[in-house]
Coordinates of C-alpha atoms in Angstrom, one line a residue:
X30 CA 5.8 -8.3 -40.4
X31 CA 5.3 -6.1 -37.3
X32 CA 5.6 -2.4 -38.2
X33 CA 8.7 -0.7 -37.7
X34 CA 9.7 0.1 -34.1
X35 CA 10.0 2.8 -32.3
X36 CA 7.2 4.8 -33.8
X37 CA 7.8 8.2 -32.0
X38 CA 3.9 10.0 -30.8
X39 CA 3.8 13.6 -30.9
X40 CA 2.9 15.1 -27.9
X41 CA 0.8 18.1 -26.5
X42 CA 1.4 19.9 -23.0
X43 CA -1.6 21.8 -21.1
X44 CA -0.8 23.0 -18.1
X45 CA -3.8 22.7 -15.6
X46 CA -4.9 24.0 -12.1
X47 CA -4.1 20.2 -11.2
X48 CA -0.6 20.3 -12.4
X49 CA -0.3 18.7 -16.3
X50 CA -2.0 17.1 -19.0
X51 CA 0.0 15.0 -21.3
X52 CA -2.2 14.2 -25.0
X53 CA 0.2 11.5 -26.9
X54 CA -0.8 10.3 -29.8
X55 CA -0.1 7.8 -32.7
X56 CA -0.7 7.1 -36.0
X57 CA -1.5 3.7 -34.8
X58 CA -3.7 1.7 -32.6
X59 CA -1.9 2.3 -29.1
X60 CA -3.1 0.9 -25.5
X61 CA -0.2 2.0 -22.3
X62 CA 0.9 -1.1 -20.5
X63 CA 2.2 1.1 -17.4
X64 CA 3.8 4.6 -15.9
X65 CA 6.6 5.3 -13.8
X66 CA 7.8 8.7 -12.6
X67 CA 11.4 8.5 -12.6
X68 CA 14.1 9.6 -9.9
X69 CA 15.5 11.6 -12.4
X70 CA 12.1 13.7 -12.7
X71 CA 11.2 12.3 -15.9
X72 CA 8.1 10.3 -16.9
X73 CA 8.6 6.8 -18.2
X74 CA 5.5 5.5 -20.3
X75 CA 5.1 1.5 -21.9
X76 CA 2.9 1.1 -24.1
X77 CA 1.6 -1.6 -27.0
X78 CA 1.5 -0.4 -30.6
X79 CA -1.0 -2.6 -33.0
X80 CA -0.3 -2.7 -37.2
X81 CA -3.4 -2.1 -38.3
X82 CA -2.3 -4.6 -41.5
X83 CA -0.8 -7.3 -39.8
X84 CA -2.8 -7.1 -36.5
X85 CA 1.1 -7.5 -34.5
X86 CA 2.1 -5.7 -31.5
X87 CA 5.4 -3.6 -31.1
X88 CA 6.3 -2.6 -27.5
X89 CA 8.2 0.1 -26.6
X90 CA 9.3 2.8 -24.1
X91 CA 8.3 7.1 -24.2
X92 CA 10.2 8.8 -21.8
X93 CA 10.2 12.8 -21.7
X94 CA 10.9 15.8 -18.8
X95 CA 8.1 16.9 -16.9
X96 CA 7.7 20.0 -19.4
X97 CA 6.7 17.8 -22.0
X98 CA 10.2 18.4 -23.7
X99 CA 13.1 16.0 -24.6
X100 CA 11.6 13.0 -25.6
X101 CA 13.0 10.1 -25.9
X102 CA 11.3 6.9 -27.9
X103 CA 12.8 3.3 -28.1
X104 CA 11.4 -0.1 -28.9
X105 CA 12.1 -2.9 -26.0
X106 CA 14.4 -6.0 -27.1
X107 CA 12.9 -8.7 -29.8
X108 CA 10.8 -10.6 -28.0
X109 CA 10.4 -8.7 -24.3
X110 CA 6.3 -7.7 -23.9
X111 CA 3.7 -7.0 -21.3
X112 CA 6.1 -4.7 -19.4
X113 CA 5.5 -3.3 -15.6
X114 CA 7.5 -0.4 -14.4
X115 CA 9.0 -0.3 -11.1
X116 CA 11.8 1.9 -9.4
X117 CA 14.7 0.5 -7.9
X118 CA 15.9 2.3 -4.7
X119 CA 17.6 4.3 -6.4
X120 CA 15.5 6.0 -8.3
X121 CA 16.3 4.2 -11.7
X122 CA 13.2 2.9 -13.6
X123 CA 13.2 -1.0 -14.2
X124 CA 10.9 -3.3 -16.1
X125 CA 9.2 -6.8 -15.3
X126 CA 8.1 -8.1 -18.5
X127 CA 7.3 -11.2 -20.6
X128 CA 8.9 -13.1 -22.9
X129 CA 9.0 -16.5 -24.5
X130 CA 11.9 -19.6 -24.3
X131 CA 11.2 -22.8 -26.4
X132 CA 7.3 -21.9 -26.7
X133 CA 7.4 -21.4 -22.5
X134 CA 6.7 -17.9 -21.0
X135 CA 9.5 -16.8 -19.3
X136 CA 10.3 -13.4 -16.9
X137 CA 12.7 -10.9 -17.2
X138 CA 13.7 -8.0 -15.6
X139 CA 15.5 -5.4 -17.0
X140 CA 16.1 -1.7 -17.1
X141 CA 14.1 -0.1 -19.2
X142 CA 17.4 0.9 -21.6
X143 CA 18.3 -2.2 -22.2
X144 CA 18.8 -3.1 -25.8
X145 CA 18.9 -6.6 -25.4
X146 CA 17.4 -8.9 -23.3
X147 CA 18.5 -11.7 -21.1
X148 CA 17.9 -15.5 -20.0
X149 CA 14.6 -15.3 -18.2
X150 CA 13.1 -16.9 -15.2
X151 CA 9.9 -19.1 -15.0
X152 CA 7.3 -17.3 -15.3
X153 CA 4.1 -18.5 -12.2
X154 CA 0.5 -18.1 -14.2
X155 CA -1.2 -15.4 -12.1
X156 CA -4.3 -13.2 -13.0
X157 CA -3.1 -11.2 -10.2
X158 CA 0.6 -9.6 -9.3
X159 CA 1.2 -7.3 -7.0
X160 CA 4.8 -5.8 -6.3
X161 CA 5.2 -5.5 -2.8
X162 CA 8.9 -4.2 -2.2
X163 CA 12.1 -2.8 -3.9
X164 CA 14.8 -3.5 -1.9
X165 CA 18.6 -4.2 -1.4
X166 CA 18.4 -4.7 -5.1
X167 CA 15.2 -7.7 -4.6
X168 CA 12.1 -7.3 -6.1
X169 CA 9.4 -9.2 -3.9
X170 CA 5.9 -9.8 -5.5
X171 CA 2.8 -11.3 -4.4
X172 CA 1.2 -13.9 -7.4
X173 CA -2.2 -15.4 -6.9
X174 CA -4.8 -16.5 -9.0
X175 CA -8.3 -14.7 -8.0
X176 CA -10.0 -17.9 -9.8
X177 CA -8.4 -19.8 -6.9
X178 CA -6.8 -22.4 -9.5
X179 CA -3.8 -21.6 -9.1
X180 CA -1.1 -21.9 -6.1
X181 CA -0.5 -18.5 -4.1
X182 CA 3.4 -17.6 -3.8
X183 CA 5.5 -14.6 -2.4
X184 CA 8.5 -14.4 -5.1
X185 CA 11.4 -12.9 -4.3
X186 CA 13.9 -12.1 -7.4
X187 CA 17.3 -10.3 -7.6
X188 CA 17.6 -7.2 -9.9
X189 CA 21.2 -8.9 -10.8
X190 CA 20.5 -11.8 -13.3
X191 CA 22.9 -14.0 -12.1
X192 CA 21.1 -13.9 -8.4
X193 CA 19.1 -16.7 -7.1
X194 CA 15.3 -16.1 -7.1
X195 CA 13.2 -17.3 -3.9
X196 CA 9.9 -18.1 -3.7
X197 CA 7.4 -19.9 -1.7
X198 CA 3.7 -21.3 -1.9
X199 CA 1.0 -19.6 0.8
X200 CA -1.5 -21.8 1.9
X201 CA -4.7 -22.3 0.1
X202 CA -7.0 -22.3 2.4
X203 CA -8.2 -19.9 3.3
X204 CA -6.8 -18.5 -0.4
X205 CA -4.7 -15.0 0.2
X206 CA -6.8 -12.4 -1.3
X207 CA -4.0 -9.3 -0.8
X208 CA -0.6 -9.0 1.1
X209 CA 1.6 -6.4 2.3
X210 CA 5.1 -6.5 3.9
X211 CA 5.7 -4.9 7.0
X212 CA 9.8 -4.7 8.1
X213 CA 10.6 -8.1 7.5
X214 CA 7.3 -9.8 8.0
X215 CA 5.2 -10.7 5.1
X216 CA 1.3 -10.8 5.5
X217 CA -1.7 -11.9 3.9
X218 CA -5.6 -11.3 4.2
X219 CA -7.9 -14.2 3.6
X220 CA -11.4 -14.1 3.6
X221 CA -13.3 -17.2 5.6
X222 CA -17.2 -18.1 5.0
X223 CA -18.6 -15.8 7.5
X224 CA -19.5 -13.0 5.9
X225 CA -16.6 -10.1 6.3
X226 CA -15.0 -12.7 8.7
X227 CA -10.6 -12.8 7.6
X228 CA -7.3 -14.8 8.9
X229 CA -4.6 -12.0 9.4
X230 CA -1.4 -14.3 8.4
X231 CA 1.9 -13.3 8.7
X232 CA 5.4 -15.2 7.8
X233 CA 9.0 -14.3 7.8
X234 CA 11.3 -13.9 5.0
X235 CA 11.9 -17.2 4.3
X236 CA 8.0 -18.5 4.1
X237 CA 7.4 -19.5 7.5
X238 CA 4.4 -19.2 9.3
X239 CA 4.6 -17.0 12.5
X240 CA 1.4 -16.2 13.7
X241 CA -2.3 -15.9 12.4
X242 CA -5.3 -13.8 13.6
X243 CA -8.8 -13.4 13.0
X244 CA -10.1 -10.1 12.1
X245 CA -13.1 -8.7 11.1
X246 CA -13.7 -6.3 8.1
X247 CA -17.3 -6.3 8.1
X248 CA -17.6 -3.0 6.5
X249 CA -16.4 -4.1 2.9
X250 CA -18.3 -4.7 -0.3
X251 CA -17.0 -7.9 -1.5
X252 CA -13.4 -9.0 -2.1
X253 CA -12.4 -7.2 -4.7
X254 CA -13.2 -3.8 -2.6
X255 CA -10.0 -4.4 -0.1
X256 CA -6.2 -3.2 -0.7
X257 CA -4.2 -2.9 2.9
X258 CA -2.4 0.3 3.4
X259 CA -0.7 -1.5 6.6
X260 CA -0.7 -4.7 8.4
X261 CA 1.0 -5.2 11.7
X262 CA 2.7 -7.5 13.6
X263 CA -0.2 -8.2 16.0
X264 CA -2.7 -8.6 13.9
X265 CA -4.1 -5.4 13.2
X266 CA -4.2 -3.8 9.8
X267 CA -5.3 -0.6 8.1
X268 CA -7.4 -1.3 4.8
X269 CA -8.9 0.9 1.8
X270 CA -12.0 -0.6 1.2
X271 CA -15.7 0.0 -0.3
X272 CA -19.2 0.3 1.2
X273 CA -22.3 1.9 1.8
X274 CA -22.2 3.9 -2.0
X275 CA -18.0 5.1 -1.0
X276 CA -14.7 4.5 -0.8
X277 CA -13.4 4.8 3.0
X278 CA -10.5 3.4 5.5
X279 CA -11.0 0.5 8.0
X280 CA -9.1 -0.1 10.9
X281 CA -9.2 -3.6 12.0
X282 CA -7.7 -5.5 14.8
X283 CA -8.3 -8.8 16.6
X284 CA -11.5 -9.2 19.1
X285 CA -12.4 -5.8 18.3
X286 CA -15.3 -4.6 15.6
X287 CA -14.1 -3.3 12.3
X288 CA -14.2 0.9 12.6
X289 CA -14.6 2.4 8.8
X290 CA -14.9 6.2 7.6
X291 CA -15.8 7.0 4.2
X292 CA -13.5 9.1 3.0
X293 CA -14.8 9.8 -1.3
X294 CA -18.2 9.1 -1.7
X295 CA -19.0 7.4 -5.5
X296 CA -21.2 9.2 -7.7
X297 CA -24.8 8.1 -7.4
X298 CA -26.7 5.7 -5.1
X299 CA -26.5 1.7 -4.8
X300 CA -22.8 1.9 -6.2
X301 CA -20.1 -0.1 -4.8
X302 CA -16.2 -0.6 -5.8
X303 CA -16.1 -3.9 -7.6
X304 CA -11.9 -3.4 -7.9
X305 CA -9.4 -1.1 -5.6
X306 CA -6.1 -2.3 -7.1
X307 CA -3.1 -2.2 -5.4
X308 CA -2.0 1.6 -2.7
X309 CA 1.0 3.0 -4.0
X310 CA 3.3 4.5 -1.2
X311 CA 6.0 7.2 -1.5
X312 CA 8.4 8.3 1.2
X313 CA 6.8 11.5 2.2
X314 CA 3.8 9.7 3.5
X315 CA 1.8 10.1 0.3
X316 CA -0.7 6.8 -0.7
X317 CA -2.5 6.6 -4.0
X318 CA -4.8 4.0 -5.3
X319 CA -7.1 3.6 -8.2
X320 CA -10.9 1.8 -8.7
X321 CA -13.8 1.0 -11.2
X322 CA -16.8 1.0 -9.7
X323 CA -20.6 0.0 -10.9
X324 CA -23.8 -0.7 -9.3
X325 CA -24.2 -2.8 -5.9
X326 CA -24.6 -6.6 -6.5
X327 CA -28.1 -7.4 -5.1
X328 CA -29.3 -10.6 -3.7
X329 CA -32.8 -12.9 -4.4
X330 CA -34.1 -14.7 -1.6
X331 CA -32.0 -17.9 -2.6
X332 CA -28.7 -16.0 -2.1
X333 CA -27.9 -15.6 -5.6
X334 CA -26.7 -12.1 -6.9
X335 CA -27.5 -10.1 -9.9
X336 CA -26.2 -6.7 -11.1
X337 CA -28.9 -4.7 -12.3
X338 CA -28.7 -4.3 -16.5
X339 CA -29.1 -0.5 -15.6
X340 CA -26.3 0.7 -13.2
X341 CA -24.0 3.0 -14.2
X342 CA -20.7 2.6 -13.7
X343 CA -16.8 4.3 -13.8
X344 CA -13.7 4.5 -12.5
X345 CA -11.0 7.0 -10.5
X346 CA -8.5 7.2 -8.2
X347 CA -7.8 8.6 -5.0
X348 CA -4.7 10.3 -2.8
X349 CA -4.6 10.7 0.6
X350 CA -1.8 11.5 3.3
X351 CA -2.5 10.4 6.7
X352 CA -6.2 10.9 7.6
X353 CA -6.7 13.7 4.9
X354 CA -7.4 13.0 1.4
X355 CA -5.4 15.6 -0.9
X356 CA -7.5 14.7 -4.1
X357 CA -9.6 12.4 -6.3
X358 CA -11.2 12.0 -9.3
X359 CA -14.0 10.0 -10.2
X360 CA -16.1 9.7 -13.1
X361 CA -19.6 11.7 -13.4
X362 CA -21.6 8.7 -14.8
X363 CA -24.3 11.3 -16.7
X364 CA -20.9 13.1 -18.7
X365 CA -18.0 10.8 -17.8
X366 CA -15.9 13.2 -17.5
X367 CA -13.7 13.2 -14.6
X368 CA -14.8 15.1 -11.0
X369 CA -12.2 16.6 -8.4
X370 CA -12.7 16.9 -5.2
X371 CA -12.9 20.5 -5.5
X372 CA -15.5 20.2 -7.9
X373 CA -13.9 20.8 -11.3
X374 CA -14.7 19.3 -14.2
X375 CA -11.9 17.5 -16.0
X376 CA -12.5 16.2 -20.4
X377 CA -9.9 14.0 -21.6
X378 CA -11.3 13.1 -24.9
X379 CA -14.3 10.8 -25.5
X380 CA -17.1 9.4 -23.0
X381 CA -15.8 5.8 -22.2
X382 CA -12.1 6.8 -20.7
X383 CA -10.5 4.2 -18.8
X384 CA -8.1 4.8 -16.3
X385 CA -5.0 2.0 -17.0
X386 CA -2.0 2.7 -14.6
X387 CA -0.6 5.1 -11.9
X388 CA 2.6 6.2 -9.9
X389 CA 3.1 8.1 -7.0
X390 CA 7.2 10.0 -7.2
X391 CA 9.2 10.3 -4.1
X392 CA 8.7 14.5 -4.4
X393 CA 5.0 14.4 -4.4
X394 CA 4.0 14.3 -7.9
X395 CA 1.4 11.8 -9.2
X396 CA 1.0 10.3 -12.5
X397 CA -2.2 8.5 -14.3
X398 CA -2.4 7.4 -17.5
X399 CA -5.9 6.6 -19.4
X400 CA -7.0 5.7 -22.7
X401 CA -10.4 5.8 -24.7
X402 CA -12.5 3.0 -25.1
X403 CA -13.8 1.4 -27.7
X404 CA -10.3 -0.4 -28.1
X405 CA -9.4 1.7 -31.3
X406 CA -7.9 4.7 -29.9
X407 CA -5.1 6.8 -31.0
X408 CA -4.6 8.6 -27.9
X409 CA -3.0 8.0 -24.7
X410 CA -3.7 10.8 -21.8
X411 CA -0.9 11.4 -19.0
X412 CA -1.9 14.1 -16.1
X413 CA 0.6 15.1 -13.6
X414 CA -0.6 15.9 -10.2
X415 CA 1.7 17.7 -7.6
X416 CA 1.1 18.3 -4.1

């Protein structure tokens, strides 16, 4: 038997040049499944709590003000797991999680109060889901599989229960790597055989094709270095992507060469961004995205890569406004503790931190969350960035 949910962390406020550093901690084994800053100013934190005896997972919900105070603990409804946090227009936090129907995994979506949970909705196998818009009370997500084994789809699902959920396959070749929505034109970035060679495809609301374009984004390391920021209706997109040893933003457009500009340098030489997951938006303007990187994939003379047993490697994030960047932090491989952009040094807690989930709020604050690795940890870490 699972232990006994909610188990409520205690929780320790340091206020920082940055803003605020949240330390929560557990008497148990705890890893955060996501972060959401709330409409209502507070911060909303999932996270997975492990019985050390029985080895069984209890999820639940911390929610407290952004002075640390009034917390709030509550365990999610029998059953409901692997939460993501989203906010509805309104500002109200919601959750798209897992759950389990007649030995089938099933979807729900719920706000994160609810006490119960509901009939869910098939759930499409994906190692990779991307929420793309919240809107007139849809959700609309982007599913693919980055093994390529599995169908691509847009999915569109009500917020009410009782709505009718729409989805469609995308092509699978060339396989969508990313997608954005743009008004009410979906798009997607594939990458062809030519090397940094993509199909620019975008469809309407209902799945259908409506035009594609070839673009180049020769200034990227690899796929998994590539999140859009924009992607327009004639082709042409704005993309955060990695190369050259930093993180920069490439403007592409069809017939024309790919212009890049590093905007973060990584810390040390031959490094490259293996992942840059999905830019987070807020009203004001404000984009945030976060990244692991690790030494640059080198090639032998019969095309086959290797990754030298020697690179260091990290992760951070990064937040920008337009063309200036307001603030990052990246790991300093020799200490691992956490660089600004200013030059400050920032310890969380042990070497091997790993930075899980972020969220940008509608008034300009940002929120990350990391744990500490090896996967025994106590500890969760919130900081609160304002701008």
């Amino acid at each position: 038997m699972a232990l006994t949910a909610p188990y409520v962390p205690s929780i320790k406020v340091s206020p920082q040049n940055f803003g605020t550093h949240y330390e929560l901690a557990w008497e148990y084994r705890v890893r955060p499944q996501d972060i959401c800053l709330g409409g209502n100013g507070r911060i909303y934190l999932a996270a997975k709590i492990t019985d050390p005896k029985t080895d069984l997972p209890t999820y639940e919900m911390v929610s407290f003000n952004r002075d640390g105070k009034d917390q709030h603990t509550w365990a999610l409804p029998d059953g409901v797991r692997m939460p993501d946090l989203f906010r509805n227009e309104h500002g109200d936090v919601w959750m798209l999680a897992t759950t389990e129907s007649a030995n089938t995994e099933m979807e729900v979506l719920l706000p994160v109060s609810a006490t119960e949970s509901i009939k869910g909705r098939r759930r499409f196998a994906a190692s990779q889901e991307q929420i793309l818009r919240v809107r007139d009370g849809v959700i609309t997500r982007f599913c693919a599989d980055s093994y390529r084994e599995k169908d691509a789809r847009i999915v569109a699902d009500p917020l009410d229960a009782k709505g009718k959920r729409r989805d469609w396959k995308l092509p699978k070749k060339p396989y969508p790597a990313v997608a954005a929505i743009n008004g009410d034109t979906i798009h997607t970035l594939s990458w062809l055989e030519e090397d940094g060679q993509c199909v620019h495809s975008i469809y309407d609301n209902d799945g259908k094709a409506r035009a594609a374009f070839e673009i180049s984004l020769a200034e990227v390391d690899g796929d998994g270095g590539v999140q859009p920021i924009a992607m327009h209706n004639d082709g042409g997109g704005i993309f955060l992507t990695s190369h050259h040893g930093a993180i920069g933003i490439a403007n592409a457009a069809p017939g024309k060469p790919c212009q890049w500009r590093a905007i973060l340098p990584l810390p040390g030489k031959n490094l490259a961004a293996y992942s840059i997951f999905a830019v987070k938006q807020n009203r004001d303007g404000i984009s945030l995205a976060h990244f692991t990187y690790g030494p640059q994939i080198e090639f032998d003379e019969n095309g086959v890569g290797h990754t030298p047993d020697d690179g260091v490697s990290g992760n951070g994030w990064l937040a920008w406004r337009g063309d200036t960047l307001l603030d990052a932090w990246v790991n300093d491989p020799a200490s691992k503790d956490y660089l600004d952009t200013k030059g400050n040094r920032h310890h969380l807690e042990k070497e091997n931190m790993v930075l899980s989930d972020q969220d940008v709020s509608d008034d300009g604050r940002i929120g990350n969350v990391f744990y500490a690795m090896p996967d025994d940890s106590k500890v969760v870490h919130v900081t609160l960035h304002r701008f």
